[in-house]
Short mmCIF file of C-alpha atoms and ligand atoms in Angstrom, two decimals:
data_model
loop_
_atom_site.label_atom_id
_atom_site.label_comp_id
_atom_site.label_asym_id
_atom_site.label_seq_id
_atom_site.Cartn_x
_atom_site.Cartn_y
_atom_site.Cartn_z
CA UNK A 1 102.01 53.63 111.02
CA UNK A 2 102.27 55.74 107.17
CA UNK A 3 105.82 57.99 107.30
CA UNK A 4 105.15 61.38 106.12
CA UNK A 5 107.85 63.90 105.09
CA UNK A 6 107.44 67.67 105.76
CA UNK A 7 109.73 70.01 104.23
CA UNK A 8 110.21 73.20 105.89
CA UNK A 9 110.15 73.85 109.68
CA UNK A 10 108.56 77.13 109.80
CA UNK A 11 105.15 77.31 111.35
CA UNK A 12 102.82 75.77 108.68
CA UNK A 13 105.45 72.99 108.47
CA UNK A 14 105.26 72.65 112.21
CA UNK A 15 101.77 72.98 112.20
CA UNK A 16 101.22 70.41 109.91
CA UNK A 17 103.96 67.96 111.44
CA UNK A 18 102.15 68.44 115.01
CA UNK A 19 98.70 67.81 113.23
CA UNK A 20 99.69 64.41 112.01
CA UNK A 21 101.57 63.37 114.67
CA UNK A 22 98.39 63.96 116.74
CA UNK A 23 96.21 61.40 114.33
CA UNK A 24 99.38 58.91 114.44
CA UNK A 25 101.23 59.49 111.33
CA UNK A 26 105.11 59.13 111.89
CA UNK A 27 106.51 62.67 110.73
CA UNK A 28 109.70 63.80 110.10
CA UNK A 29 110.34 67.57 109.34
CA UNK A 30 113.46 68.49 107.18
CA UNK A 31 114.64 72.20 107.18
CA UNK A 32 117.71 73.82 105.73
CA UNK A 33 118.26 76.05 108.50
CA UNK A 34 120.44 74.95 111.61
CA UNK A 35 116.90 75.22 113.87
CA UNK A 36 113.31 75.38 113.35
CA UNK A 37 111.27 78.80 112.86
CA UNK A 38 111.67 79.90 109.44
CA UNK A 39 110.37 83.44 108.72
CA UNK A 40 109.39 83.65 112.62
CA UNK A 41 113.30 83.19 113.52
CA UNK A 42 115.12 85.27 115.92
CA UNK A 43 119.15 85.59 116.11
CA UNK A 44 120.48 84.93 119.51
CA UNK A 45 123.04 87.48 120.90
CA UNK A 46 124.60 87.99 124.39
CA UNK A 47 122.24 90.81 125.06
CA UNK A 48 119.03 88.64 123.86
CA UNK A 49 117.30 87.78 120.76
CA UNK A 50 116.47 90.00 117.66
CA UNK A 51 113.70 89.39 115.75
CA UNK A 52 114.78 89.66 112.19
CA UNK A 53 111.74 88.28 110.57
CA UNK A 54 108.24 88.59 111.86
CA UNK A 55 107.83 91.14 114.49
CA UNK A 56 104.53 90.38 115.87
CA UNK A 57 101.33 88.21 115.26
CA UNK A 58 97.31 88.80 115.26
CA UNK A 59 94.82 86.38 115.43
CA UNK A 60 91.44 86.61 113.91
CA UNK A 61 90.26 83.21 113.55
CA UNK A 62 88.76 81.05 116.32
CA UNK A 63 91.32 78.40 115.50
CA UNK A 64 94.52 80.42 115.61
CA UNK A 65 92.82 82.35 118.64
CA UNK A 66 92.49 78.79 120.46
CA UNK A 67 96.09 77.93 119.57
CA UNK A 68 97.58 81.26 120.52
CA UNK A 69 95.78 80.77 123.88
CA UNK A 70 97.67 77.43 124.36
CA UNK A 71 100.91 79.53 123.94
CA UNK A 72 100.05 82.24 125.94
CA UNK A 73 99.27 79.67 128.69
CA UNK A 74 102.41 77.52 128.31
CA UNK A 75 104.40 81.05 128.30
CA UNK A 76 105.55 80.57 124.65
CA UNK A 77 103.80 83.54 123.90
CA UNK A 78 103.12 87.16 125.10
CA UNK A 79 101.06 89.96 124.37
CA UNK A 80 103.41 92.94 122.94
CA UNK A 81 102.17 95.87 124.86
CA UNK A 82 103.38 98.13 122.11
CA UNK A 83 102.58 101.77 121.49
CA UNK A 84 101.98 102.09 117.53
CA UNK A 85 102.66 105.26 115.41
CA UNK A 86 102.60 105.84 111.64
CA UNK A 87 105.13 107.52 109.68
CA UNK A 88 103.28 108.76 107.14
CA UNK A 89 104.16 110.75 103.65
CA UNK A 90 102.23 113.70 102.20
CA UNK A 91 103.68 114.26 99.03
CA UNK A 92 107.13 114.10 100.22
CA UNK A 93 106.77 115.71 103.58
CA UNK A 94 107.32 112.84 106.16
CA UNK A 95 106.09 113.17 109.49
CA UNK A 96 105.83 110.62 112.73
CA UNK A 97 102.16 110.51 114.07
CA UNK A 98 101.16 108.37 117.21
CA UNK A 99 97.88 105.97 115.69
CA UNK A 100 97.13 103.54 118.69
CA UNK A 101 94.65 101.21 118.09
CA UNK A 102 92.91 98.07 119.95
CA UNK A 103 94.69 95.21 117.92
CA UNK A 104 96.14 92.79 120.19
CA UNK A 105 99.54 91.58 118.85
CA UNK A 106 101.62 88.88 120.05
CA UNK A 107 104.95 87.68 120.26
CA UNK A 108 106.87 84.67 120.79
CA UNK A 109 108.68 83.89 123.99
CA UNK A 110 111.65 84.16 124.82
CA UNK A 111 112.39 84.48 120.91
CA UNK A 112 109.83 84.73 117.86
CA UNK A 113 110.43 80.83 117.22
CA UNK A 114 109.38 79.69 120.26
CA UNK A 115 105.72 78.97 119.25
CA UNK A 116 107.18 76.76 116.63
CA UNK A 117 109.75 75.28 118.72
CA UNK A 118 106.33 74.23 120.91
CA UNK A 119 105.08 72.53 118.08
CA UNK A 120 107.86 70.25 117.03
CA UNK A 121 108.18 69.00 120.74
CA UNK A 122 108.87 65.25 120.28
CA UNK A 123 109.16 65.33 116.43
CA UNK A 124 111.99 64.03 114.81
CA UNK A 125 113.74 66.88 112.85
CA UNK A 126 116.51 66.94 110.48
CA UNK A 127 118.15 70.33 110.19
CA UNK A 128 120.59 71.98 108.06
CA UNK A 129 119.32 69.47 105.17
CA UNK A 130 118.57 71.31 102.00
CA UNK A 131 116.19 68.91 99.99
CA UNK A 132 117.36 69.41 96.23
CA UNK A 133 115.26 66.33 94.78
CA UNK A 134 112.31 64.31 95.31
CA UNK A 135 111.58 60.90 93.70
CA UNK A 136 108.19 58.99 93.56
CA UNK A 137 108.50 55.17 92.64
CA UNK A 138 105.98 52.52 93.74
CA UNK A 139 104.06 54.55 95.93
CA UNK A 140 106.99 55.82 98.18
CA UNK A 141 108.82 59.11 98.14
CA UNK A 142 112.75 59.63 98.43
CA UNK A 143 114.12 62.80 99.47
CA UNK A 144 117.68 63.62 98.70
CA UNK A 145 119.77 66.47 100.08
CA UNK A 146 122.51 68.61 98.32
CA UNK A 147 125.18 66.54 100.45
CA UNK A 148 124.09 63.05 98.20
CA UNK A 149 122.21 61.76 101.28
CA UNK A 150 119.00 60.19 100.84
CA UNK A 151 116.00 59.64 103.31
CA UNK A 152 113.22 56.99 101.98
CA UNK A 153 110.02 55.12 102.77
CA UNK A 154 107.66 58.58 102.81
CA UNK A 155 103.75 57.78 101.50
CA UNK A 156 103.12 61.44 101.50
CA UNK A 157 105.44 64.75 101.35
CA UNK A 158 104.28 68.16 102.59
CA UNK A 159 106.22 71.32 101.07
CA UNK A 160 105.84 74.21 102.95
CA UNK A 161 108.62 76.05 101.52
CA UNK A 162 108.37 79.74 99.97
CA UNK A 163 106.87 79.11 96.34
CA UNK A 164 109.67 79.87 94.54
CA UNK A 165 112.19 77.27 96.21
CA UNK A 166 108.98 74.65 95.74
CA UNK A 167 108.90 75.45 92.19
CA UNK A 168 112.46 74.97 92.05
CA UNK A 169 112.55 71.74 93.70
CA UNK A 170 109.94 70.42 91.44
CA UNK A 171 111.77 71.26 88.53
CA UNK A 172 114.90 69.35 89.63
CA UNK A 173 112.60 66.58 90.74
CA UNK A 174 111.08 66.53 87.09
CA UNK A 175 107.67 66.70 88.55
CA UNK A 176 104.74 68.53 87.04
CA UNK A 177 105.33 72.54 87.01
CA UNK A 178 102.52 73.22 89.60
CA UNK A 179 103.70 76.69 90.41
CA UNK A 180 103.38 79.03 87.67
CA UNK A 181 102.32 82.64 88.61
CA UNK A 182 102.27 81.58 92.35
CA UNK A 183 106.31 81.36 92.10
CA UNK A 184 106.75 84.95 92.58
CA UNK A 185 104.24 86.03 95.11
CA UNK A 186 106.79 86.39 97.80
CA UNK A 187 108.77 89.69 97.93
CA UNK A 188 112.33 90.37 99.31
CA UNK A 189 112.97 92.46 102.33
CA UNK A 190 116.25 93.54 104.07
CA UNK A 191 116.21 93.66 107.76
CA UNK A 192 118.54 95.45 109.98
CA UNK A 193 118.94 95.59 113.48
CA UNK A 194 120.55 98.71 115.47
CA UNK A 195 121.38 99.62 119.02
CA UNK A 196 120.78 102.79 120.43
CA UNK A 197 121.03 104.28 124.22
CA UNK A 198 117.68 104.68 126.03
CA UNK A 199 114.28 103.93 125.57
CA UNK A 200 112.19 104.45 122.36
CA UNK A 201 109.07 106.56 122.29
CA UNK A 202 107.08 103.97 120.24
CA UNK A 203 107.37 100.17 119.65
CA UNK A 204 105.81 99.75 116.28
CA UNK A 205 105.87 102.27 113.46
CA UNK A 206 103.91 101.43 110.50
CA UNK A 207 105.59 103.30 107.57
CA UNK A 208 104.62 105.17 104.17
CA UNK A 209 107.76 105.98 103.36
CA UNK A 210 109.69 105.41 100.08
CA UNK A 211 112.48 102.92 101.60
CA UNK A 212 110.90 101.34 104.74
CA UNK A 213 107.61 99.31 105.42
CA UNK A 214 108.05 98.94 109.44
CA UNK A 215 110.29 99.97 112.18
CA UNK A 216 109.82 98.06 115.39
CA UNK A 217 111.64 98.47 118.90
CA UNK A 218 111.97 95.69 121.19
CA UNK A 219 112.32 97.09 124.39
CA UNK A 220 109.11 95.66 125.51
CA UNK A 221 109.33 92.11 124.24
CA UNK A 222 110.54 89.63 126.84
CA UNK A 223 114.20 87.90 126.36
CA UNK A 224 115.08 90.40 123.54
CA UNK A 225 118.16 92.53 122.81
CA UNK A 226 116.29 96.24 123.34
CA UNK A 227 117.08 97.72 120.16
CA UNK A 228 115.60 99.05 116.78
CA UNK A 229 114.77 96.71 114.03
CA UNK A 230 114.03 98.45 110.54
CA UNK A 231 112.29 96.54 107.64
CA UNK A 232 112.79 97.92 104.26
CA UNK A 233 110.12 98.06 101.70
CA UNK A 234 109.96 95.20 99.04
CA UNK A 235 110.95 97.93 95.96
CA UNK A 236 113.96 99.47 97.59
CA UNK A 237 114.70 96.16 99.02
CA UNK A 238 114.75 94.37 95.34
CA UNK A 239 116.40 97.63 94.06
CA UNK A 240 119.89 97.23 95.97
CA UNK A 241 119.08 93.33 96.80
CA UNK A 242 122.75 92.46 96.18
CA UNK A 243 124.41 95.60 98.45
CA UNK A 244 126.86 94.78 101.02
CA UNK A 245 125.38 95.41 105.18
CA UNK A 246 127.53 98.51 105.44
CA UNK A 247 125.13 99.76 102.66
CA UNK A 248 121.98 98.85 104.69
CA UNK A 249 123.70 100.06 108.01
CA UNK A 250 124.30 103.43 106.84
CA UNK A 251 120.91 103.62 105.13
CA UNK A 252 119.04 102.52 108.52
CA UNK A 253 121.54 104.75 110.42
CA UNK A 254 120.35 107.78 108.24
CA UNK A 255 117.01 106.66 108.67
CA UNK A 256 116.97 106.75 112.52
CA UNK A 257 118.64 110.14 112.49
CA UNK A 258 116.35 111.93 110.02
CA UNK A 259 112.98 110.50 110.39
CA UNK A 260 112.96 109.60 114.31
CA UNK A 261 115.70 112.72 115.12
CA UNK A 262 117.69 110.29 117.32
CA UNK A 263 120.93 111.90 118.24
CA UNK A 264 122.75 109.68 120.31
CA UNK A 265 125.25 106.89 119.21
CA UNK A 266 123.66 104.37 117.04
CA UNK A 267 125.46 100.85 116.51
CA UNK A 268 124.97 98.46 113.76
CA UNK A 269 123.87 95.09 115.07
CA UNK A 270 122.89 92.63 111.89
CA UNK A 271 121.50 93.24 108.58
CA UNK A 272 119.79 90.17 107.20
CA UNK A 273 118.42 89.63 103.70
CA UNK A 274 114.97 87.84 103.10
CA UNK A 275 114.52 86.81 99.56
CA UNK A 276 111.26 85.43 100.09
CA UNK A 277 109.68 87.89 103.06
CA UNK A 278 105.81 88.82 102.27
CA UNK A 279 102.83 88.40 99.77
CA UNK A 280 102.67 91.03 97.24
CA UNK A 281 99.39 93.17 97.85
CA UNK A 282 98.00 92.70 94.05
CA UNK A 283 98.38 88.87 93.68
CA UNK A 284 95.59 86.55 94.64
CA UNK A 285 96.46 83.87 97.01
CA UNK A 286 96.30 80.80 95.25
CA UNK A 287 95.21 78.21 98.27
CA UNK A 288 96.95 74.98 98.58
CA UNK A 289 98.51 73.18 95.77
CA UNK A 290 98.64 69.33 95.05
CA UNK A 291 99.47 66.42 93.18
CA UNK A 292 96.95 64.04 95.08
CA UNK A 293 97.61 60.84 93.33
CA UNK A 294 101.39 60.88 94.44
CA UNK A 295 100.13 62.34 97.94
CA UNK A 296 102.35 65.38 97.51
CA UNK A 297 100.51 69.19 98.94
CA UNK A 298 102.21 72.25 99.09
CA UNK A 299 101.20 75.75 100.87
CA UNK A 300 102.64 77.91 103.41
CA UNK A 301 101.52 81.30 104.64
CA UNK A 302 101.32 82.61 100.90
CA UNK A 303 98.08 79.94 100.28
CA UNK A 304 95.91 82.32 101.98
CA UNK A 305 97.58 85.82 101.88
CA UNK A 306 100.60 85.76 103.76
CA UNK A 307 101.42 86.44 107.66
CA UNK A 308 101.63 83.99 110.69
CA UNK A 309 98.21 83.25 111.02
CA UNK A 310 97.97 82.19 107.67
CA UNK A 311 100.83 79.92 107.84
CA UNK A 312 99.40 78.35 110.81
CA UNK A 313 96.05 77.99 108.57
CA UNK A 314 97.81 76.56 105.71
CA UNK A 315 99.54 73.83 108.13
CA UNK A 316 96.20 72.80 109.65
CA UNK A 317 94.66 72.44 106.05
CA UNK A 318 97.61 70.31 104.73
CA UNK A 319 97.44 68.14 107.18
CA UNK A 320 93.49 67.68 107.05
CA UNK A 321 94.14 67.42 103.28
CA UNK A 322 96.36 64.19 103.74
CA UNK A 323 94.11 62.91 106.49
CA UNK A 324 90.88 63.27 104.65
CA UNK A 325 92.82 61.59 101.39
CA UNK A 326 93.99 58.68 103.66
CA UNK A 327 90.22 58.25 104.73
CA UNK A 328 88.74 58.17 101.60
CA UNK A 329 91.30 55.53 100.13
CA UNK A 330 90.82 53.01 103.07
CA UNK A 331 87.07 53.72 102.78
CA UNK A 332 87.25 52.51 98.92
CA UNK A 333 86.61 48.75 98.39
C1 FAD B 1 111.19 90.75 107.29
C2 FAD B 1 109.84 89.71 107.46
C3 FAD B 1 108.76 90.56 108.52
C4 FAD B 1 107.45 89.89 108.79
N1 FAD B 1 106.71 90.52 109.74
C5 FAD B 1 105.27 90.22 109.95
C6 FAD B 1 104.41 90.50 111.05
O1 FAD B 1 104.96 91.23 111.48
N2 FAD B 1 103.60 89.75 111.02
C7 FAD B 1 102.87 88.83 110.61
O2 FAD B 1 102.14 87.79 110.97
N3 FAD B 1 103.79 87.84 109.65
C8 FAD B 1 104.95 88.66 109.10
N4 FAD B 1 106.13 88.03 108.38
C9 FAD B 1 105.43 87.03 107.70
C10 FAD B 1 105.82 85.76 108.49
O3 FAD B 1 106.88 85.48 108.95
C11 FAD B 1 105.62 84.15 107.42
O4 FAD B 1 103.95 84.74 107.16
C12 FAD B 1 105.29 83.20 108.21
O5 FAD B 1 106.40 83.09 109.21
C13 FAD B 1 105.40 82.15 107.02
O6 FAD B 1 105.68 80.87 107.57
P1 FAD B 1 105.73 79.59 106.58
O7 FAD B 1 106.16 78.15 107.34
O8 FAD B 1 104.57 79.71 105.93
O9 FAD B 1 107.00 79.84 105.73
P2 FAD B 1 108.64 79.78 106.30
O10 FAD B 1 108.44 80.13 107.81
O11 FAD B 1 109.40 80.57 105.08
O12 FAD B 1 108.99 78.30 106.41
C14 FAD B 1 109.72 77.94 105.04
C15 FAD B 1 111.07 76.67 105.65
O13 FAD B 1 111.47 75.89 104.35
C16 FAD B 1 112.93 76.08 104.69
N5 FAD B 1 113.13 75.37 103.29
C17 FAD B 1 113.42 76.38 102.06
N6 FAD B 1 113.91 75.67 101.18
C18 FAD B 1 114.15 74.40 101.74
C19 FAD B 1 114.54 73.51 101.19
N7 FAD B 1 115.17 72.78 99.47
N8 FAD B 1 114.79 72.20 101.97
C20 FAD B 1 114.68 72.03 103.25
N9 FAD B 1 113.89 73.36 103.92
C21 FAD B 1 113.57 74.29 103.01
C22 FAD B 1 112.95 77.47 105.06
O14 FAD B 1 114.57 77.15 105.82
C23 FAD B 1 112.01 77.73 105.98
O15 FAD B 1 112.16 77.39 107.45
C24 FAD B 1 107.15 88.64 107.98
C25 FAD B 1 108.33 88.17 107.46
C26 FAD B 1 109.46 88.64 106.75
C27 FAD B 1 110.23 88.14 106.27
#
């Protein structure tokens, strides 16, 4: 049975790992985080989870619709009954308008990472393990982490890290520089959670705003702490990347007061910085990246344009690329 190392326990890595496990491969998933989920992680609080990363996902392709149905049937996901609105900016005049649509939006239950955790059920995971070097000798990969531990004997490696981190890992491993412009494809986002009293009029506010890209309220998501989550846009987040959480709390509170006219007490909960959050609009998606001779493949949401659904599709395609390569090697006389 071939041993495969999957780096990254986000949705892409989990999907690849589950697909390969079903095909009889022996998979180990490594992640630097304490738990699986990646950018679908939620933070646990006494009052429920806070979705600091992805707020919801949509399903357009048949294959992802089928997977979402499995999660819905297993109680790992639900439809988010969200009221949507648009915070629009007309020549500096900002206004909030209802903008209902027919789009089905889904969330994990009881937290955003639940679908990822479900995929990884029964698969060996090594968490809190930052891989910082790879070595390929005699058709076998060895992984080294930042505490000096090594993991050896893998026939193939799948990298499902954000491309800037994958590029750095390849450089540290003296492997070919497979990522050039693709390394800069993901942009940062500061996310801030704030508590207010009472219900919110809208659950999902899309923002055309100088600072913000999205405001979400968690009142209609099962298992969540019912509060606001604000996502600052890439340019404002990048401009103030190193600012303290106090700066971000003050910015977020000012926005709730000015734009949503919230007068009651606002309590800051959590501010989280994502260095690699979502895809730049202008950049073409590079697809999967590979060193097929050495059985190394790289992919993630960024391969196909960002978002949760594309992370899933990338995970499937990474696994299938490896399976196909192995089949053709077995068929070669
Ligand atoms: C603030 C925010 C809001 C978002 N909103 C939405 C939304 O509403 N809808 C939507 O569809 N998408 C949204 N997204 C995007 C969505 O979360 C991602 O597309 C998706 O989760 C990416 O999955 P992935 O597996 O490709 O990557 P990731 O989830 O980033 O997984 C990569 C994993 O690699 C690990 N890793 C990195 N370096 C190493 C290393 N050296 N060693 C070991 N492990 C390592 C990381 O810890 C991480 O767990 C949002 C993202 C953010 C950050």
